[in-house]
Amino acid sequence: MGSNLQQRLDDLRSQLQNLPEDMDANAIGQLERAARSLLADAKNTPYEPAAQALFAELARTSSPTSPTAATVRGLVRRARIRIEIAGDDDDIDEAIDILAEGLALNAQDADVISLLSEAAAKGQQAAQRVNDLFARYGVQRPAAITPSTPPPVNAVTPPSYPTSSGYPAPEEQIYQETPTRRMPGRGPLYATPDIDEMQSELTQAYYSGDYQQTVDLANRI
């Protein structure tokens, strides 16, 4: 782990020292993303101070010279924060509005395109807006933009258990509530000692196949 971080530090420092004068904003953005990833991986390690210093040096060196580049970077920062703290669709819409300004200034900015793709995954309306923006500015889509949808929930049908004599199971009659039928445990005898005897008789009638007596006893409980 340590040797890997050191190697990444050395590679990034070498790239920073050999930056060409005419390096475009996209190439600088790639270096910044690499430095940000390195800084996150080096957190709470002996390499963290060196990574912080390198990131700060990169920020100073790559400070945009054109007002347009500076504006796009500011818009990207605002939109990223808005997406990260989004609480509803209005926040996502606002982030897309911000990024649309950046896209109008630089339709090839990798950060703007990446954040728009992220925003598109937040909902159908957001996906449609981003698709329209990409079509308007001729942006090559990084991937199909479709919001995630939860899988359908299948209803579970309880099993039915017919009696040996071919009649419907008595529990279907017991739990079929009609204006003239009582539910189990709601009859006047439920709180009396006779309920135990009647339940015993119902059980015997059920297993002996006496359907009519089973239903009659069930209606009395």
Short mmCIF file of C-alpha atoms in Angstrom, two decimals:
data_model
loop_
_atom_site.label_atom_id
_atom_site.label_comp_id
_atom_site.label_asym_id
_atom_site.label_seq_id
_atom_site.Cartn_x
_atom_site.Cartn_y
_atom_site.Cartn_z
CA MET A 1 0.00 0.00 0.00
CA GLY A 2 2.76 2.45 1.01
CA SER A 3 4.89 1.77 -2.06
CA ASN A 4 1.86 2.23 -4.29
CA LEU A 5 1.05 5.61 -2.76
CA GLN A 6 4.67 6.72 -3.08
CA GLN A 7 4.72 5.68 -6.74
CA ARG A 8 1.53 7.61 -7.43
CA LEU A 9 2.95 10.67 -5.68
CA ASP A 10 6.11 10.50 -7.78
CA ASP A 11 4.19 10.03 -11.02
CA LEU A 12 1.83 12.91 -10.32
CA ARG A 13 4.68 15.19 -9.26
CA SER A 14 6.54 14.37 -12.47
CA GLN A 15 3.49 15.19 -14.58
CA LEU A 16 3.02 18.44 -12.69
CA GLN A 17 6.62 19.51 -13.24
CA ASN A 18 6.38 18.81 -16.96
CA LEU A 19 3.12 20.58 -17.68
CA PRO A 20 3.20 22.23 -21.12
CA GLU A 21 2.37 25.89 -21.39
CA ASP A 22 -0.62 25.25 -23.64
CA MET A 23 -2.12 22.40 -21.59
CA ASP A 24 -5.90 22.46 -22.04
CA ALA A 25 -8.50 22.48 -19.27
CA ASN A 26 -9.50 18.85 -19.79
CA ALA A 27 -5.96 17.57 -19.25
CA ILE A 28 -5.62 19.69 -16.13
CA GLY A 29 -8.95 18.37 -14.91
CA GLN A 30 -7.67 14.80 -15.27
CA LEU A 31 -4.62 15.64 -13.16
CA GLU A 32 -6.84 17.23 -10.53
CA ARG A 33 -9.04 14.13 -10.36
CA ALA A 34 -5.95 11.93 -9.98
CA ALA A 35 -4.66 14.20 -7.22
CA ARG A 36 -8.03 14.17 -5.46
CA SER A 37 -8.13 10.36 -5.58
CA LEU A 38 -4.58 10.16 -4.26
CA LEU A 39 -5.41 12.55 -1.44
CA ALA A 40 -8.39 10.41 -0.42
CA ASP A 41 -6.34 7.18 -0.46
CA ALA A 42 -3.50 8.78 1.51
CA LYS A 43 -5.78 10.02 4.29
CA ASN A 44 -4.56 8.99 7.79
CA THR A 45 -1.30 7.62 6.35
CA PRO A 46 2.26 9.01 6.49
CA TYR A 47 1.78 10.10 2.86
CA GLU A 48 -1.12 12.45 3.58
CA PRO A 49 1.00 15.64 4.08
CA ALA A 50 2.85 15.05 0.80
CA ALA A 51 -0.41 14.42 -1.03
CA GLN A 52 -1.92 17.61 0.42
CA ALA A 53 1.10 19.65 -0.62
CA LEU A 54 1.03 18.19 -4.12
CA PHE A 55 -2.68 18.89 -4.47
CA ALA A 56 -2.19 22.50 -3.36
CA GLU A 57 0.71 22.92 -5.80
CA LEU A 58 -1.40 21.53 -8.63
CA ALA A 59 -4.22 23.92 -7.76
CA ARG A 60 -1.84 26.90 -7.92
CA THR A 61 -0.11 25.75 -11.09
CA SER A 62 -3.30 24.93 -12.96
CA SER A 63 -5.03 28.14 -11.98
CA PRO A 64 -6.98 29.01 -15.13
CA THR A 65 -5.74 31.92 -17.14
CA SER A 66 -8.97 32.44 -19.08
CA PRO A 67 -12.15 33.84 -17.54
CA THR A 68 -14.17 31.12 -19.28
CA ALA A 69 -12.22 28.27 -17.66
CA ALA A 70 -12.54 29.93 -14.27
CA THR A 71 -16.29 30.33 -14.72
CA VAL A 72 -16.74 26.68 -15.74
CA ARG A 73 -14.81 25.49 -12.69
CA GLY A 74 -16.92 27.61 -10.41
CA LEU A 75 -20.10 26.24 -11.96
CA VAL A 76 -18.82 22.66 -11.56
CA ARG A 77 -18.11 23.22 -7.87
CA ARG A 78 -21.57 24.68 -7.27
CA ALA A 79 -23.32 21.90 -9.16
CA ARG A 80 -21.35 19.15 -7.40
CA ILE A 81 -22.34 20.51 -3.99
CA ARG A 82 -25.97 20.83 -5.07
CA ILE A 83 -26.07 17.19 -6.25
CA GLU A 84 -24.34 15.88 -3.12
CA ILE A 85 -26.82 17.56 -0.77
CA ALA A 86 -29.87 17.12 -3.01
CA GLY A 87 -33.01 16.59 -0.97
CA ASP A 88 -35.58 16.65 -3.77
CA ASP A 89 -36.06 17.09 -7.51
CA ASP A 90 -35.76 20.87 -7.23
CA ASP A 91 -32.13 20.55 -6.11
CA ILE A 92 -31.35 18.29 -9.09
CA ASP A 93 -33.09 20.72 -11.46
CA GLU A 94 -31.01 23.57 -10.07
CA ALA A 95 -27.80 21.55 -10.51
CA ILE A 96 -28.74 20.84 -14.14
CA ASP A 97 -29.42 24.55 -14.70
CA ILE A 98 -25.94 25.35 -13.36
CA LEU A 99 -24.29 22.67 -15.49
CA ALA A 100 -26.19 23.85 -18.57
CA GLU A 101 -24.36 27.17 -18.20
CA GLY A 102 -21.06 25.31 -18.06
CA LEU A 103 -21.98 23.22 -21.10
CA ALA A 104 -22.75 26.39 -23.04
CA LEU A 105 -19.26 27.71 -22.22
CA ASN A 106 -17.40 24.44 -22.89
CA ALA A 107 -19.35 21.54 -24.34
CA GLN A 108 -16.32 19.23 -23.99
CA ASP A 109 -15.62 19.78 -20.30
CA ALA A 110 -15.30 16.31 -18.74
CA ASP A 111 -16.44 17.40 -15.27
CA VAL A 112 -19.57 19.08 -16.60
CA ILE A 113 -20.50 16.01 -18.67
CA SER A 114 -19.78 13.65 -15.77
CA LEU A 115 -21.95 15.62 -13.33
CA LEU A 116 -24.77 15.88 -15.86
CA SER A 117 -24.68 12.10 -16.29
CA GLU A 118 -24.82 11.72 -12.51
CA ALA A 119 -27.78 14.10 -12.28
CA ALA A 120 -29.58 12.21 -15.06
CA ALA A 121 -29.67 9.08 -12.91
CA LYS A 122 -31.79 10.86 -10.29
CA GLY A 123 -35.10 10.65 -12.13
CA GLN A 124 -36.95 10.46 -15.42
CA GLN A 125 -37.41 14.21 -15.75
CA ALA A 126 -33.71 14.83 -15.02
CA ALA A 127 -32.69 12.20 -17.58
CA GLN A 128 -34.85 13.84 -20.24
CA ARG A 129 -33.37 17.28 -19.54
CA VAL A 130 -29.80 15.97 -19.73
CA ASN A 131 -30.52 14.09 -22.96
CA ASP A 132 -31.90 17.30 -24.47
CA LEU A 133 -28.79 19.23 -23.41
CA PHE A 134 -26.45 16.61 -24.84
CA ALA A 135 -28.37 16.62 -28.12
CA ARG A 136 -28.35 20.42 -28.30
CA TYR A 137 -24.58 20.72 -27.80
CA GLY A 138 -23.60 17.56 -29.67
CA VAL A 139 -22.15 15.85 -26.61
CA GLN A 140 -21.18 12.20 -27.00
CA ARG A 141 -23.10 10.34 -24.33
CA PRO A 142 -20.80 8.40 -21.97
CA ALA A 143 -23.55 5.82 -21.41
CA ALA A 144 -27.29 5.37 -21.73
CA ILE A 145 -28.99 7.79 -19.36
CA THR A 146 -31.91 6.09 -17.68
CA PRO A 147 -33.04 6.53 -14.08
CA SER A 148 -32.94 3.50 -11.87
CA THR A 149 -36.31 1.91 -11.08
CA PRO A 150 -37.06 -0.52 -8.27
CA PRO A 151 -37.91 -4.10 -9.27
CA PRO A 152 -41.62 -5.02 -9.28
CA VAL A 153 -42.98 -6.67 -6.18
CA ASN A 154 -44.78 -9.93 -6.85
CA ALA A 155 -47.91 -10.57 -4.81
CA VAL A 156 -47.86 -13.82 -2.87
CA THR A 157 -51.05 -15.88 -2.98
CA PRO A 158 -51.59 -18.03 0.12
CA PRO A 159 -51.96 -21.76 -0.60
CA SER A 160 -55.34 -23.48 -0.46
CA TYR A 161 -55.75 -26.80 1.32
CA PRO A 162 -58.84 -28.84 0.19
CA THR A 163 -60.29 -31.52 2.45
CA SER A 164 -60.00 -35.21 1.72
CA SER A 165 -63.70 -35.39 0.82
CA GLY A 166 -63.31 -32.77 -1.90
CA TYR A 167 -65.19 -29.98 -0.07
CA PRO A 168 -63.60 -26.55 0.27
CA ALA A 169 -61.53 -26.25 3.42
CA PRO A 170 -63.69 -25.12 6.36
CA GLU A 171 -61.31 -22.25 7.10
CA GLU A 172 -62.55 -20.61 3.90
CA GLN A 173 -66.02 -20.53 5.42
CA ILE A 174 -64.75 -19.53 8.83
CA TYR A 175 -62.82 -16.49 7.57
CA GLN A 176 -65.32 -15.42 4.92
CA GLU A 177 -66.95 -12.48 6.57
CA THR A 178 -70.55 -11.69 5.61
CA PRO A 179 -73.19 -9.59 7.34
CA THR A 180 -74.67 -12.74 8.94
CA ARG A 181 -71.43 -14.57 9.74
CA ARG A 182 -69.25 -14.04 12.81
CA MET A 183 -65.46 -14.21 12.78
CA PRO A 184 -63.72 -16.71 15.08
CA GLY A 185 -63.34 -15.46 18.61
CA ARG A 186 -66.15 -12.93 18.31
CA GLY A 187 -69.13 -15.07 19.36
CA PRO A 188 -70.84 -14.76 22.72
CA LEU A 189 -69.36 -18.07 23.92
CA TYR A 190 -65.78 -17.03 23.32
CA ALA A 191 -65.22 -15.93 26.90
CA THR A 192 -66.99 -18.96 28.46
CA PRO A 193 -65.61 -22.42 29.36
CA ASP A 194 -67.84 -23.97 26.63
CA ILE A 195 -65.51 -22.61 23.94
CA ASP A 196 -62.88 -25.28 24.61
CA GLU A 197 -65.43 -28.09 24.25
CA MET A 198 -66.85 -26.63 21.05
CA GLN A 199 -63.38 -26.20 19.56
CA SER A 200 -62.68 -29.84 20.36
CA GLU A 201 -65.91 -30.91 18.65
CA LEU A 202 -65.07 -28.77 15.63
CA THR A 203 -61.66 -30.42 15.33
CA GLN A 204 -63.18 -33.90 15.53
CA ALA A 205 -65.84 -33.06 12.93
CA TYR A 206 -63.23 -31.59 10.61
CA TYR A 207 -60.96 -34.62 10.66
CA SER A 208 -63.86 -37.05 10.39
CA GLY A 209 -64.94 -35.34 7.17
CA ASP A 210 -68.30 -34.07 8.52
CA TYR A 211 -68.32 -30.84 6.61
CA GLN A 212 -71.76 -29.57 7.59
CA GLN A 213 -71.19 -30.09 11.32
CA THR A 214 -67.81 -28.40 11.04
CA VAL A 215 -69.38 -25.32 9.47
CA ASP A 216 -72.23 -25.26 12.02
CA LEU A 217 -69.80 -25.45 14.93
CA ALA A 218 -67.58 -22.79 13.41
CA ASN A 219 -70.56 -20.43 13.07
CA ARG A 220 -71.43 -20.90 16.74
CA ILE A 221 -67.97 -20.00 18.02
#
